[in-house]
Amino acid sequence: METVLQEDRRTHEHYWNKMTQFKFDLNYYSYCFSYCIAFLRCWKISISVLTALITGAWMNWGNNKAVAMICAILILIFQSLNAASELFPFENRKRELREMLLLLEPVYEDMEAYWLRIVDGEVAKEDIADKLKKCDGLRHDILKHYFKDDALPNNKRIEEKAKNETLKYINTNLM
């Protein structure tokens, strides 16, 4: 009898660990998405401010041919950089992360709802393994379509935020 309880506990722990890792991954992806948006906004705002300052300088000292030429070249460079921001990996990552999160979140929510059934004792050990296999398969099927030509950088700050958010969520909502 005790062996059966230990096997059930291991199955529960395995499911819990997979679900917790999945929640961490979702939080990490979400923070990476936010970082991409923040970076691109800062980039565009910086370029706009610099272009405005250079235009102001050109308007004030434009009668000096050297200043006028330098300002015109700088404006051209900054506008080219602004247009080139579409080629940064952040733009593609932002798009892929948004799509990926929209597909992964329902899988996690289903997994979490199932966890509540496990805790209530409504689910047999074999069914837990089947559900975990199904969720892992869905997750794998979604992830294989993203980041084929790119990878998310390993960012310790984002990783720490995602870890803290996951622990806070788990401790508040599932304990």
Coordinates of C-alpha atoms in Angstrom, one line a residue:
M1 CA 0.0 0.0 0.0
E2 CA 2.8 2.4 0.9
T3 CA 4.6 1.7 -2.4
V4 CA 1.4 2.7 -4.3
L5 CA 1.2 5.9 -2.3
Q6 CA 4.9 6.7 -3.0
E7 CA 4.3 6.1 -6.7
D8 CA 1.3 8.3 -6.7
R9 CA 3.3 11.0 -4.9
R10 CA 6.1 10.8 -7.4
T11 CA 3.6 11.1 -10.3
H12 CA 2.0 14.1 -8.6
E13 CA 5.4 15.7 -8.0
H14 CA 6.4 15.0 -11.6
Y15 CA 3.2 16.7 -12.8
W16 CA 3.7 19.6 -10.4
N17 CA 7.3 20.1 -11.5
K18 CA 6.4 20.1 -15.2
M19 CA 3.5 22.5 -14.6
T20 CA 5.7 24.8 -12.5
Q21 CA 8.4 24.8 -15.2
F22 CA 5.8 25.5 -17.8
K23 CA 4.5 28.5 -15.8
F24 CA 8.1 29.8 -15.4
D25 CA 8.6 29.5 -19.2
L26 CA 5.4 31.4 -19.9
N27 CA 6.5 34.2 -17.5
Y28 CA 10.0 34.2 -19.1
Y29 CA 8.5 34.5 -22.6
S30 CA 6.2 37.3 -21.3
Y31 CA 9.1 39.3 -19.8
C32 CA 11.1 38.8 -23.0
F33 CA 8.1 40.1 -25.0
S34 CA 7.9 43.2 -22.7
Y35 CA 11.7 43.7 -23.1
C36 CA 11.4 43.6 -26.9
I37 CA 8.6 46.2 -26.8
A38 CA 10.5 48.4 -24.3
F39 CA 13.7 48.3 -26.3
L40 CA 12.0 49.1 -29.6
R41 CA 10.1 52.0 -28.0
C42 CA 13.3 53.4 -26.4
W43 CA 15.1 53.1 -29.7
K44 CA 12.4 54.9 -31.7
I45 CA 12.0 57.6 -29.1
S46 CA 15.8 58.2 -28.9
I47 CA 16.0 58.4 -32.7
S48 CA 13.1 60.8 -32.8
V49 CA 14.6 63.1 -30.1
L50 CA 18.0 63.1 -31.7
T51 CA 16.5 63.9 -35.1
A52 CA 14.5 66.7 -33.6
L53 CA 17.6 68.2 -31.9
I54 CA 19.6 68.0 -35.1
T55 CA 16.8 69.6 -37.0
G56 CA 16.7 72.4 -34.4
A57 CA 20.4 72.9 -34.8
W58 CA 20.1 72.9 -38.6
M59 CA 17.3 75.6 -38.3
N60 CA 19.4 77.7 -36.0
W61 CA 22.8 77.4 -37.7
G62 CA 21.8 76.3 -41.1
N63 CA 23.4 79.3 -42.8
N64 CA 26.8 77.7 -42.0
K65 CA 27.4 75.3 -44.9
A66 CA 29.4 72.8 -42.8
V67 CA 26.7 72.7 -40.1
A68 CA 23.9 72.3 -42.7
M69 CA 25.8 69.5 -44.4
I70 CA 26.5 67.6 -41.1
C71 CA 22.9 68.0 -39.9
A72 CA 21.5 66.8 -43.2
I73 CA 23.8 63.7 -43.1
L74 CA 23.0 63.0 -39.4
I75 CA 19.3 63.2 -40.1
L76 CA 19.6 60.9 -43.0
I77 CA 21.6 58.4 -40.8
F78 CA 19.2 58.5 -38.0
Q79 CA 16.2 58.0 -40.2
S80 CA 17.9 55.1 -41.8
L81 CA 18.6 53.6 -38.4
N82 CA 14.9 54.2 -37.5
A83 CA 13.8 52.3 -40.6
A84 CA 16.4 49.6 -40.0
S85 CA 14.9 48.9 -36.6
E86 CA 12.5 46.7 -38.4
L87 CA 15.4 44.4 -39.1
F88 CA 16.5 44.1 -35.5
P89 CA 15.8 40.7 -34.0
F90 CA 13.6 42.3 -31.4
E91 CA 10.9 43.0 -33.9
N92 CA 10.7 39.4 -35.0
R93 CA 11.0 38.1 -31.5
K94 CA 8.2 40.3 -30.4
R95 CA 5.9 39.0 -33.0
E96 CA 6.8 35.3 -32.4
L97 CA 6.6 35.6 -28.6
R98 CA 3.1 37.2 -28.9
E99 CA 1.8 34.4 -31.1
M100 CA 3.5 31.7 -29.1
L101 CA 2.1 33.0 -25.8
L102 CA -1.4 33.1 -27.2
L103 CA -1.1 29.4 -28.1
L104 CA 0.7 28.2 -25.0
E105 CA -1.4 29.9 -22.3
P106 CA -4.6 27.8 -22.9
V107 CA -2.4 24.6 -22.7
Y108 CA -1.1 25.8 -19.3
E109 CA -4.5 26.8 -18.1
D110 CA -5.8 23.3 -19.0
M111 CA -2.9 21.8 -17.2
E112 CA -3.5 23.9 -14.1
A113 CA -7.2 23.0 -14.0
Y114 CA -6.3 19.4 -14.2
W115 CA -3.9 19.8 -11.3
L116 CA -6.8 21.0 -9.2
R117 CA -8.6 17.7 -10.1
I118 CA -5.5 15.8 -9.1
V119 CA -5.3 17.5 -5.7
D120 CA -9.0 16.7 -5.1
G121 CA -8.2 13.0 -5.8
E122 CA -10.4 12.8 -8.9
V123 CA -7.7 11.4 -11.2
A124 CA -6.0 8.1 -11.4
K125 CA -2.2 7.8 -11.7
E126 CA -2.4 6.5 -15.2
D127 CA -4.6 9.4 -16.3
I128 CA -2.1 11.9 -14.9
A129 CA 0.7 10.4 -17.0
D130 CA -1.6 10.5 -20.1
K131 CA -2.5 14.1 -19.5
L132 CA 1.1 15.1 -18.9
K133 CA 2.1 13.3 -22.2
K134 CA -0.7 15.1 -24.0
C135 CA 0.2 18.6 -22.6
D136 CA 3.9 18.0 -23.4
G137 CA 3.0 17.0 -26.9
L138 CA 0.8 20.1 -27.4
R139 CA 3.6 22.3 -26.0
H140 CA 6.2 20.7 -28.3
D141 CA 4.0 21.0 -31.3
I142 CA 3.6 24.8 -30.6
L143 CA 7.2 25.5 -29.8
K144 CA 8.6 23.8 -32.9
H145 CA 7.0 26.5 -35.1
Y146 CA 8.9 29.4 -33.4
F147 CA 12.4 30.6 -33.2
K148 CA 13.7 28.5 -36.1
D149 CA 16.2 31.2 -37.1
D150 CA 16.7 32.9 -33.8
A151 CA 16.9 32.1 -30.1
L152 CA 15.9 34.0 -27.0
P153 CA 19.0 35.4 -25.3
N154 CA 19.8 34.1 -21.8
N155 CA 19.0 37.2 -19.7
K156 CA 19.7 36.7 -16.0
R157 CA 17.6 39.7 -15.0
I158 CA 14.6 38.5 -16.9
E159 CA 15.1 35.0 -15.7
E160 CA 15.1 36.2 -12.0
K161 CA 11.9 38.2 -12.6
A162 CA 10.2 35.2 -14.2
K163 CA 11.4 33.0 -11.3
N164 CA 10.0 35.4 -8.7
E165 CA 6.8 35.9 -10.5
T166 CA 6.3 32.1 -10.9
L167 CA 7.0 31.5 -7.2
K168 CA 4.6 34.3 -6.2
Y169 CA 1.9 32.9 -8.5
I170 CA 2.3 29.3 -7.4
N171 CA 2.4 30.2 -3.7
T172 CA -0.7 32.5 -4.0
N173 CA -2.9 30.5 -6.3
L174 CA -2.0 26.8 -6.1
M175 CA -0.9 26.2 -2.5

